[in-house]
PDB file of C-alpha atoms in Angstrom:
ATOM      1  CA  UNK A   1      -2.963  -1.279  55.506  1.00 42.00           C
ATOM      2  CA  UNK A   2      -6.495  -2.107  53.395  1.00 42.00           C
ATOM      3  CA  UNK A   3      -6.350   2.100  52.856  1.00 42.00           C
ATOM      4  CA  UNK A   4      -3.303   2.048  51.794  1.00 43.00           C
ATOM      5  CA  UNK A   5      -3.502  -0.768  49.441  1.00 42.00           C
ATOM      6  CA  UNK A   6      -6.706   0.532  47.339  1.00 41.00           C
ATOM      7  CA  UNK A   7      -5.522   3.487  46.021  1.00 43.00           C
ATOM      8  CA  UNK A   8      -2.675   0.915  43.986  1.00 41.00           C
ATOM      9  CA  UNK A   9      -5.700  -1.390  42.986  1.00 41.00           C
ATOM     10  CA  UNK A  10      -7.051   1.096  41.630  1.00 42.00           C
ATOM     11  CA  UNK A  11      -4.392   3.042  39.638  1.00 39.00           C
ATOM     12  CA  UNK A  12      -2.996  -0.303  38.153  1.00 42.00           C
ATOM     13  CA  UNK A  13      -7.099  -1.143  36.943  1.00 38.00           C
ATOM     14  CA  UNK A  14      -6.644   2.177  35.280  1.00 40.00           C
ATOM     15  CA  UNK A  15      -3.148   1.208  33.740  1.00 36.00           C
ATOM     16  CA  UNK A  16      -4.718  -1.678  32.511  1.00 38.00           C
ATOM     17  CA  UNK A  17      -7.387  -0.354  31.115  1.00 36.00           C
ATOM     18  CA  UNK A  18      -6.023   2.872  29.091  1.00 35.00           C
ATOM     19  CA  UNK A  19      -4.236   0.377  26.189  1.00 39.00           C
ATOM     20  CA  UNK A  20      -7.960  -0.821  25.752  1.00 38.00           C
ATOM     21  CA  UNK A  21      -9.854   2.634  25.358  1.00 43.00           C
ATOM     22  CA  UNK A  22      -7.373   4.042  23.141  1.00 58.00           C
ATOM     23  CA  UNK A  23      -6.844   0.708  20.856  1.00 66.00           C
ATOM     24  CA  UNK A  24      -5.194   1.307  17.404  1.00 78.00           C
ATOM     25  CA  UNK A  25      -6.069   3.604  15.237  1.00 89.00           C
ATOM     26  CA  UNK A  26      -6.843   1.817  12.376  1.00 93.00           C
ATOM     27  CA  UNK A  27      -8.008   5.416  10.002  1.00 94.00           C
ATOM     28  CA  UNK A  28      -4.020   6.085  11.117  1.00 94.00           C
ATOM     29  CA  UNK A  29      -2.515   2.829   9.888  1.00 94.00           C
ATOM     30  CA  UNK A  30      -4.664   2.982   6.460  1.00 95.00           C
ATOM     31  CA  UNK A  31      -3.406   6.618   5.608  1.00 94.00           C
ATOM     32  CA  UNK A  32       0.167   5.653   6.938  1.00 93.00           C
ATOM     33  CA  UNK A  33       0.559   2.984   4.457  1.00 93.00           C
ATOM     34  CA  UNK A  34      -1.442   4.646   1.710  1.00 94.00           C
ATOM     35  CA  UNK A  35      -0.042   8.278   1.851  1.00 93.00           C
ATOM     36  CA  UNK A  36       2.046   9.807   4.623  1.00 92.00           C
ATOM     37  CA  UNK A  37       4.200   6.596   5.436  1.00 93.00           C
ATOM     38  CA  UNK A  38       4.289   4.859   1.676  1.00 93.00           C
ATOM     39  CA  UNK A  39       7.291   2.272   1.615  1.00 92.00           C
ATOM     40  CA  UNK A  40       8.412   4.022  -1.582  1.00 91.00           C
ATOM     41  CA  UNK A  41       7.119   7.727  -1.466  1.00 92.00           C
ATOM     42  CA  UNK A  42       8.596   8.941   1.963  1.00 92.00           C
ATOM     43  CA  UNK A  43      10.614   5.679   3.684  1.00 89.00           C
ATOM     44  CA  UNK A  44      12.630   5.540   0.372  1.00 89.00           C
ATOM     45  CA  UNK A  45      13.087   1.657   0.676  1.00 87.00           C
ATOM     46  CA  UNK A  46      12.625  -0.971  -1.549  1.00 86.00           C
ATOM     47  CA  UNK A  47      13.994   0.994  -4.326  1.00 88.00           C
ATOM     48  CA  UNK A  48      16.393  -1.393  -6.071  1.00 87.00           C
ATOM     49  CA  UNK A  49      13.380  -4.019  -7.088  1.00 87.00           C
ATOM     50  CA  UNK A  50      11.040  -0.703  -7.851  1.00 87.00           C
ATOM     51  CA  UNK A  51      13.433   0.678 -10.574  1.00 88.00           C
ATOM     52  CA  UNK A  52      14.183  -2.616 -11.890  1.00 89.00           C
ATOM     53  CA  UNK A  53      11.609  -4.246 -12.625  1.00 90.00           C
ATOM     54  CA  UNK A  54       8.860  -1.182 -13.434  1.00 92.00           C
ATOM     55  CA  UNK A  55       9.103  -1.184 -17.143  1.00 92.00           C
ATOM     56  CA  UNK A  56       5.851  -2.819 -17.392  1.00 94.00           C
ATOM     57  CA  UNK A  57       2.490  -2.420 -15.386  1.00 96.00           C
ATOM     58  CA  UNK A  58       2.372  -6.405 -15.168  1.00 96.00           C
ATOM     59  CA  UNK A  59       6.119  -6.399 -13.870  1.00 95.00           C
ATOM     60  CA  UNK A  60       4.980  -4.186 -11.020  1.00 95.00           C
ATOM     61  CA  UNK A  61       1.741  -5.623  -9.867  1.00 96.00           C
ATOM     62  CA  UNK A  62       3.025  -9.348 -10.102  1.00 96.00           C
ATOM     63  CA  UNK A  63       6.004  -7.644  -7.865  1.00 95.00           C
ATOM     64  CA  UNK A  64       3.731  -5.733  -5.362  1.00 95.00           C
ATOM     65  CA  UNK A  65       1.739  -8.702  -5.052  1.00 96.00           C
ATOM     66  CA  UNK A  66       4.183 -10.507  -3.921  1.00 96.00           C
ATOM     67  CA  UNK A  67       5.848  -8.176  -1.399  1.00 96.00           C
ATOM     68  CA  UNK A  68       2.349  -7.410  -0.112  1.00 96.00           C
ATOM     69  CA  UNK A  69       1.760 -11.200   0.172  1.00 97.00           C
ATOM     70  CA  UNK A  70       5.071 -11.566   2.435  1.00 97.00           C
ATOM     71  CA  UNK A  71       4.953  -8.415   4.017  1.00 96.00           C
ATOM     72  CA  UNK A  72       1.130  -9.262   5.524  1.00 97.00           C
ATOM     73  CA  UNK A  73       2.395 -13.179   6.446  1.00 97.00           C
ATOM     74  CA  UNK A  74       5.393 -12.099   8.215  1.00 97.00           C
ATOM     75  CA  UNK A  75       3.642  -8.989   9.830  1.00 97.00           C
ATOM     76  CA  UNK A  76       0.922 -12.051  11.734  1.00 97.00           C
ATOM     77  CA  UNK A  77       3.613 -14.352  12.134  1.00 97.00           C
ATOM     78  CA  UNK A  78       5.774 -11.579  13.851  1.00 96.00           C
ATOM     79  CA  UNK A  79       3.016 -10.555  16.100  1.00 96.00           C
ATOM     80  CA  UNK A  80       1.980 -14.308  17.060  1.00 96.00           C
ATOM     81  CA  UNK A  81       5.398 -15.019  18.921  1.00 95.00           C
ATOM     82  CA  UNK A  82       6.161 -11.232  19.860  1.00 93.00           C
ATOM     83  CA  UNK A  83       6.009 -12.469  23.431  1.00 93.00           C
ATOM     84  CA  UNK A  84       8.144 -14.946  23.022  1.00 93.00           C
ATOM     85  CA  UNK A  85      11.189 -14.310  21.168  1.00 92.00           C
ATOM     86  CA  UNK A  86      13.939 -12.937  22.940  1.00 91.00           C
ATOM     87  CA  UNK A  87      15.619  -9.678  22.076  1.00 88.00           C
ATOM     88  CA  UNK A  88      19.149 -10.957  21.154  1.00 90.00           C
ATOM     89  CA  UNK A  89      17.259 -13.273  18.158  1.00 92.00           C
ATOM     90  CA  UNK A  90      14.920 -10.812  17.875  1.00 91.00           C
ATOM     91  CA  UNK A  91      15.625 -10.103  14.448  1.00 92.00           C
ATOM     92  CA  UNK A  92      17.158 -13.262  12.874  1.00 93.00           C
ATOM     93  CA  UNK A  93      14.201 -14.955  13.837  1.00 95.00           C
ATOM     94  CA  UNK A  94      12.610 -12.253  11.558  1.00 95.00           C
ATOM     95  CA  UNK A  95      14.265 -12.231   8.901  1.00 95.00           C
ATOM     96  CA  UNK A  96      13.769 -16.157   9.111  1.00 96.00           C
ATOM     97  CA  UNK A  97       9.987 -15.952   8.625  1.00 97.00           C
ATOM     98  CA  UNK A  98      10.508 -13.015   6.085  1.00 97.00           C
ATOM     99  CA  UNK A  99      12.549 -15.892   4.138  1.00 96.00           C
ATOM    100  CA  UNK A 100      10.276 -18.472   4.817  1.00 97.00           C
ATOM    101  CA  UNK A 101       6.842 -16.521   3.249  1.00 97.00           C
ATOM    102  CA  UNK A 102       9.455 -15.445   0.176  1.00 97.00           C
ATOM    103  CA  UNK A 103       9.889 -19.016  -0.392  1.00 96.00           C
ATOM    104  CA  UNK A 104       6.643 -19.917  -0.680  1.00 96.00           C
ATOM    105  CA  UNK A 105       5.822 -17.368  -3.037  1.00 96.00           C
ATOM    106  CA  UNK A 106       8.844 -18.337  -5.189  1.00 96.00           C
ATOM    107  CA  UNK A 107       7.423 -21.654  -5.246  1.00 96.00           C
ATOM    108  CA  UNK A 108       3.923 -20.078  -6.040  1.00 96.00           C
ATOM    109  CA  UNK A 109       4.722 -18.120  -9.370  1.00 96.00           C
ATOM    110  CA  UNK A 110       6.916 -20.824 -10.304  1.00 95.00           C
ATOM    111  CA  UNK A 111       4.045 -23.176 -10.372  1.00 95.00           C
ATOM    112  CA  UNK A 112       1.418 -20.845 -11.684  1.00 95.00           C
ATOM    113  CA  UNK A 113       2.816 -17.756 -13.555  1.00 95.00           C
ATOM    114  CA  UNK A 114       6.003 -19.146 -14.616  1.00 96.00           C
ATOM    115  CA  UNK A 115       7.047 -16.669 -17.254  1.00 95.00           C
ATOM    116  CA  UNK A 116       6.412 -13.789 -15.317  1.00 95.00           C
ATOM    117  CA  UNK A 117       8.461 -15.315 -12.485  1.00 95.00           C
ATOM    118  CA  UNK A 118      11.577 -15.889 -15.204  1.00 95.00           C
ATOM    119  CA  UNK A 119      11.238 -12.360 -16.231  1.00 93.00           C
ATOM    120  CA  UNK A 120      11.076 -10.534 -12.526  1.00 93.00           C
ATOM    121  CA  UNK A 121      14.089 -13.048 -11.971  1.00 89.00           C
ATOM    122  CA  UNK A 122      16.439 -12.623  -8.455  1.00 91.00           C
ATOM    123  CA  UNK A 123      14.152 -10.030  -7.524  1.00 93.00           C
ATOM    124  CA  UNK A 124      11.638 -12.129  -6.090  1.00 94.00           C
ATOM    125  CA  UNK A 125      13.966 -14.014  -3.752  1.00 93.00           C
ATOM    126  CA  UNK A 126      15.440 -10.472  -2.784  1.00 91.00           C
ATOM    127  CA  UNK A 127      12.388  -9.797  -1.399  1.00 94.00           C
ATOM    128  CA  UNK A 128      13.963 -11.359   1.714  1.00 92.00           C
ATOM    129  CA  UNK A 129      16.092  -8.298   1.695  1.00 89.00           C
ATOM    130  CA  UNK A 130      13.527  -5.378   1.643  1.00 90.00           C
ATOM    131  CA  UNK A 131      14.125  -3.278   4.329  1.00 89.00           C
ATOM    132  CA  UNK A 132      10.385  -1.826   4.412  1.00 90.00           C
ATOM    133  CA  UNK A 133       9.191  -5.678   5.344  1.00 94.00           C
ATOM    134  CA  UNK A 134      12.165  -6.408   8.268  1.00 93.00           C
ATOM    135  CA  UNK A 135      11.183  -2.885   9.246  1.00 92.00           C
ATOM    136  CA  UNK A 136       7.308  -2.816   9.979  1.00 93.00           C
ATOM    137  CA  UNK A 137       7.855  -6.357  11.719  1.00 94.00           C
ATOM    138  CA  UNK A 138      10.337  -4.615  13.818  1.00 93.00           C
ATOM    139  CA  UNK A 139       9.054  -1.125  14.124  1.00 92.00           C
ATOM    140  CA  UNK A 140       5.016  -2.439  14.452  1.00 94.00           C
ATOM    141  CA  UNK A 141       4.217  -5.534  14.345  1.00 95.00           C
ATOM    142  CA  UNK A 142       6.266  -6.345  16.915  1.00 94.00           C
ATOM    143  CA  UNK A 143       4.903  -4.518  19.477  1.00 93.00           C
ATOM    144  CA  UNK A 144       0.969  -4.933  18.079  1.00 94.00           C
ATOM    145  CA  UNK A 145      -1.785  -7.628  18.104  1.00 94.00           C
ATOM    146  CA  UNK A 146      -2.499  -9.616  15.030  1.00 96.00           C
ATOM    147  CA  UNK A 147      -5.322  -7.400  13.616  1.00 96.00           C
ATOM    148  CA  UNK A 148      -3.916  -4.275  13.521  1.00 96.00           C
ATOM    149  CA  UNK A 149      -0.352  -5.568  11.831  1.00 96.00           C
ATOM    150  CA  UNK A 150      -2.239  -7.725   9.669  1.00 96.00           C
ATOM    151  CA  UNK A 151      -3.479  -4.009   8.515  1.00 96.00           C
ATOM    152  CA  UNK A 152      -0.546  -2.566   8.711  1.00 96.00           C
ATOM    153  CA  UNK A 153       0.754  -5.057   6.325  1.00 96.00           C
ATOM    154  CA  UNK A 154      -1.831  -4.709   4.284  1.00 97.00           C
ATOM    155  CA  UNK A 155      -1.933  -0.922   3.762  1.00 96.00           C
ATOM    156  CA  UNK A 156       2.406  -1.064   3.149  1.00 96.00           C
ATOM    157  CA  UNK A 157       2.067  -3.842   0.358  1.00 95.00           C
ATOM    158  CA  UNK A 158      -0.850  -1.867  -0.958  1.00 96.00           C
ATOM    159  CA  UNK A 159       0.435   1.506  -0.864  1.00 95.00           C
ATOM    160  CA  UNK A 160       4.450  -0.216  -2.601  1.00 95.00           C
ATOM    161  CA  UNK A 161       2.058  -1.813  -5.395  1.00 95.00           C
ATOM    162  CA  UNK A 162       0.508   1.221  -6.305  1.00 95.00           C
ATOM    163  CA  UNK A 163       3.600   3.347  -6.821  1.00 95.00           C
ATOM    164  CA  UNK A 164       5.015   0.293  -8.491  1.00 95.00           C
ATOM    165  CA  UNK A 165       2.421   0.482 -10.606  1.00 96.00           C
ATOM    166  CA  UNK A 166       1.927   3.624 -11.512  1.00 96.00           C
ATOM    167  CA  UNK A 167       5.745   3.943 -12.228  1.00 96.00           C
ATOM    168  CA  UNK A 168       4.982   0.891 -14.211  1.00 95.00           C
ATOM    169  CA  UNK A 169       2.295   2.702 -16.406  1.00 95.00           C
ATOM    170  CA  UNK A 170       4.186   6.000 -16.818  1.00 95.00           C
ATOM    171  CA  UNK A 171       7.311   4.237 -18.364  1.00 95.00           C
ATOM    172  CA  UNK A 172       5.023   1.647 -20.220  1.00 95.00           C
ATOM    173  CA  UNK A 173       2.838   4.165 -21.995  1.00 95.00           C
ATOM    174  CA  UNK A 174       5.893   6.754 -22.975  1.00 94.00           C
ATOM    175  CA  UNK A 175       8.325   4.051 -23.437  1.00 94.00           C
ATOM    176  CA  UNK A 176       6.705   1.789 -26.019  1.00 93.00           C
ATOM    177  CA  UNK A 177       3.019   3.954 -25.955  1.00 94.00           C
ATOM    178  CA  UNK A 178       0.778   0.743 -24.457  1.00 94.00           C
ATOM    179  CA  UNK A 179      -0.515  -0.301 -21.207  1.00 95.00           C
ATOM    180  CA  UNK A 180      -1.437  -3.121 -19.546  1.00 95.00           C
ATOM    181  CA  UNK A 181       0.176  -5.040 -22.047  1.00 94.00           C
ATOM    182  CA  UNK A 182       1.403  -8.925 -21.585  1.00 94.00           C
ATOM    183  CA  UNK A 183      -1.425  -9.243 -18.514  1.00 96.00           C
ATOM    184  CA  UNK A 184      -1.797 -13.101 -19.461  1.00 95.00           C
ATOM    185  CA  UNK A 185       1.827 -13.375 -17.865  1.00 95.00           C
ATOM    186  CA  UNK A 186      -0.485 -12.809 -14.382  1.00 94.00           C
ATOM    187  CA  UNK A 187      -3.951 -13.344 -15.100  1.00 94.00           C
ATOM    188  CA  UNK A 188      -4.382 -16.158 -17.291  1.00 91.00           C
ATOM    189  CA  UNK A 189      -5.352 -15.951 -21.364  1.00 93.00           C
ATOM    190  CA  UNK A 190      -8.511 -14.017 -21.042  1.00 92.00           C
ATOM    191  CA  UNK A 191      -5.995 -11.075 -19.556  1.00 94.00           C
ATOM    192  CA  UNK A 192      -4.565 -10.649 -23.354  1.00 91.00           C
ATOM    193  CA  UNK A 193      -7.732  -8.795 -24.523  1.00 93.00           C
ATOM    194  CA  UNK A 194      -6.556  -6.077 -21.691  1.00 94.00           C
ATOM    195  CA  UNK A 195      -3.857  -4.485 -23.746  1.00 94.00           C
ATOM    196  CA  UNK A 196      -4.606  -1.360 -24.973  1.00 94.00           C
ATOM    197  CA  UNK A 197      -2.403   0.337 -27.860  1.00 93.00           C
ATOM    198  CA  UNK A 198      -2.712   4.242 -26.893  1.00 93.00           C
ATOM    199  CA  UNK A 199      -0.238   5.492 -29.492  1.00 91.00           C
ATOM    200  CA  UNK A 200      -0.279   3.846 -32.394  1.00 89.00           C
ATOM    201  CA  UNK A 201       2.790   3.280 -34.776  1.00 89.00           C
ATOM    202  CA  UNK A 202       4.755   4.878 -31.766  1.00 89.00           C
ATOM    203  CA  UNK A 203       8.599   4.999 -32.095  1.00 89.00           C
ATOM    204  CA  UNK A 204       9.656   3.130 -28.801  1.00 87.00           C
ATOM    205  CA  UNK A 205      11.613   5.537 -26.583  1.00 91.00           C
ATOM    206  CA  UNK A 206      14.174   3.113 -24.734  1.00 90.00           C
ATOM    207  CA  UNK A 207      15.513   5.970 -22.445  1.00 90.00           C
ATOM    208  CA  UNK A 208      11.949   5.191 -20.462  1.00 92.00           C
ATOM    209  CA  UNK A 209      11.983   2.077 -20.156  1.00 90.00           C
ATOM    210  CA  UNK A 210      15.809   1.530 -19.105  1.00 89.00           C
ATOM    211  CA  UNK A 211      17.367   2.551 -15.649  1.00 86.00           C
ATOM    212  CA  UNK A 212      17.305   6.432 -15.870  1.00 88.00           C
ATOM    213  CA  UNK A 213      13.815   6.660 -16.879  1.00 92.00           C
ATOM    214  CA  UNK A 214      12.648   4.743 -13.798  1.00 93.00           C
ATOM    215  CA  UNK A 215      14.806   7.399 -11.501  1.00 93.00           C
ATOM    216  CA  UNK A 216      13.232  10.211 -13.128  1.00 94.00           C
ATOM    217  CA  UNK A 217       9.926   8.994 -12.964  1.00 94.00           C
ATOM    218  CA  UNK A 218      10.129   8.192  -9.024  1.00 94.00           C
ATOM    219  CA  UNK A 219      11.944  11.260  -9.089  1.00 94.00           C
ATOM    220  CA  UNK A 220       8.568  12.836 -10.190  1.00 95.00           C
ATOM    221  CA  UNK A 221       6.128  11.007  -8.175  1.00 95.00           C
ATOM    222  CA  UNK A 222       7.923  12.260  -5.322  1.00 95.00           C
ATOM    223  CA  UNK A 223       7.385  15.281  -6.562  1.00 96.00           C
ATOM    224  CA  UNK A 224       4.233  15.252  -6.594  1.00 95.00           C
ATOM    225  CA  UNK A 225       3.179  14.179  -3.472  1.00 95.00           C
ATOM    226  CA  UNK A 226       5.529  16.924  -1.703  1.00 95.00           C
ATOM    227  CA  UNK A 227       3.228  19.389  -3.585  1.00 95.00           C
ATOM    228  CA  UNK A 228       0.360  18.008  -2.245  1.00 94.00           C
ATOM    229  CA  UNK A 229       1.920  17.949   1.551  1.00 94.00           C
ATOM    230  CA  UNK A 230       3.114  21.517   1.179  1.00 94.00           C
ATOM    231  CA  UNK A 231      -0.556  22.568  -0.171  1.00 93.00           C
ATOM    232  CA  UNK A 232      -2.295  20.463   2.925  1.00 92.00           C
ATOM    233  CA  UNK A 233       0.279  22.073   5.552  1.00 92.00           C
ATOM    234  CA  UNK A 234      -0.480  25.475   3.714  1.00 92.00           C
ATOM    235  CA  UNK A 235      -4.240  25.009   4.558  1.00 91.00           C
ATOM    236  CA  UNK A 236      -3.671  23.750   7.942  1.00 90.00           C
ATOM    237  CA  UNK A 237      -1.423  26.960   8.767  1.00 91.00           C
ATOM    238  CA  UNK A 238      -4.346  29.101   7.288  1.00 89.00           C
ATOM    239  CA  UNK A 239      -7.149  27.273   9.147  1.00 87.00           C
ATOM    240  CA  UNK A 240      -5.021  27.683  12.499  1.00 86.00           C
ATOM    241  CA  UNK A 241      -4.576  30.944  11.994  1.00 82.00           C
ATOM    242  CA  UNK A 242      -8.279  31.404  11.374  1.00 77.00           C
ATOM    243  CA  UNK A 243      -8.884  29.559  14.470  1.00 77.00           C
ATOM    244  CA  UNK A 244      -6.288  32.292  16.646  1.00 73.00           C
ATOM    245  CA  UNK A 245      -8.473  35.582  15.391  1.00 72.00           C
ATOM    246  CA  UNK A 246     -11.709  34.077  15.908  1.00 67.00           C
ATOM    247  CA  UNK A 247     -10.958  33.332  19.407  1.00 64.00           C
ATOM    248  CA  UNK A 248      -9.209  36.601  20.284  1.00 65.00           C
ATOM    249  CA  UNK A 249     -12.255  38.070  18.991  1.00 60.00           C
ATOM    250  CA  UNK A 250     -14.359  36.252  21.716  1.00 54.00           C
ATOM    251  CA  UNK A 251     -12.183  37.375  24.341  1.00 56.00           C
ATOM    252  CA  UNK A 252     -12.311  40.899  22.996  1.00 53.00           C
ATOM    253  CA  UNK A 253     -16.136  40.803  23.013  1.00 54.00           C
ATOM    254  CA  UNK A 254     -16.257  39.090  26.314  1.00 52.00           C
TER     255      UNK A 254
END
């Protein structure tokens, strides 16, 4: 019987064991969020708040902060009672601590950057709604530690903001040919010195800043980065197939 019974001791020591060698990959979760996983890039969600409310680089970094805000809060909250929510409230209990972090950055910019909350309007409270947040507390931090979905929500919000704000900046500077323009609404008074007027005496071009200009220009960033995959995939088919001939020359020479 004691013969018997080691050779299970030790293969569940080795089960145990394997989650701990590997651990996450935290180089993966960065460049997830950042690059080959962006919320807005490749997942496609989030869009209705990102085309909205763009116009302005302010808009969209007062907007990213706060999705990147909730989206780390519920991310730790969701990983804290993973074990001990069932799976049939799995998800309302989810979207309850999604509504509870949105809440308390409503209150937040209503108490400290009041304008800019009356101009971004319902789309802070439809934060609630954005499927990228419900979705990495689901599809990650659900089944992680704190750490590595606190990351995780980190690198999403970070990698939303920057798209928001780049689409910010590109409608912006063709639409009325400034940037950075009404930063006090987020940074206090001493932000109003950060506007800079690129083209001066410029016609304002209200296709950019309206609706279709925001599709186009997301239509474009998109763009972009496919170009950029396609080149990288490109390289890695050209260094694979460098890697083939050198080692059929070995075998040749051996």
């Amino acid at each position: 019987m004691s013969e018997e019974t080691l050779p299970l001791e030790n293969t569940d020591t080795n089960t145990a064991e394997t989650p701990v060698k590997d651990g996450p990959n935290y180089a993966e979760i960065i460049y997830n969020g950042i690059w080959k996983n962006n919320p807005a890039l490749v997942q496609l969600l989030g869009l209705c708040p990102l085309l909205a409310v763009t116009s302005t680089v302010v808009n969209a970094i007062g907007l990213g902060l706060a999705t990147m805000v909730v989206l780390v809060g519920s991310n730790i909250a969701v990983s804290l009672i993973r074990n001990y929510v069932a799976d049939a409230v799995r998800l309302p209990a989810f979207v309850m601590i999604i509504a509870s972090f949105t809440t308390c950055i409503e209150l937040i910019m209503q108490a400290y950057t009041y304008e800019l909350y009356q101009i971004l309007g319902i789309f802070i409270p439809l934060i609630v709604t954005n499927c990228a947040i419900l979705g990495r507390a689901d599809a990650f931090a659900s089944r992680n530690s704190v750490l590595p979905s606190a990351l995780d929500g980190v690198m999403m919000g970070l990698g939303f903001m920057i798209i928001l704000s780049v689409l910010g900046g590109m409608r912006e500077l063709i639409g009325q040919g400034t940037l950075f323009s009404d930063m006090q609404l987020l940074f206090g008074e001493s932000a109003a010195s950060w506007k800079l007027t690129v083209f001066p005496n410029y016609p304002d071009v209200l296709f950019a800043i309206l609706p279709p200009g925001a599709f186009i220009g997301l239509g474009l960033l998109i763009a972009v980065k496919n170009h950029f995959d396609e080149r990288e995939k490109e390289r890695e088919r050209i260094r694979t197939a460098g890697q083939k001939t050198e080692s059929r020359r070995v075998r040749v020479t051996g």
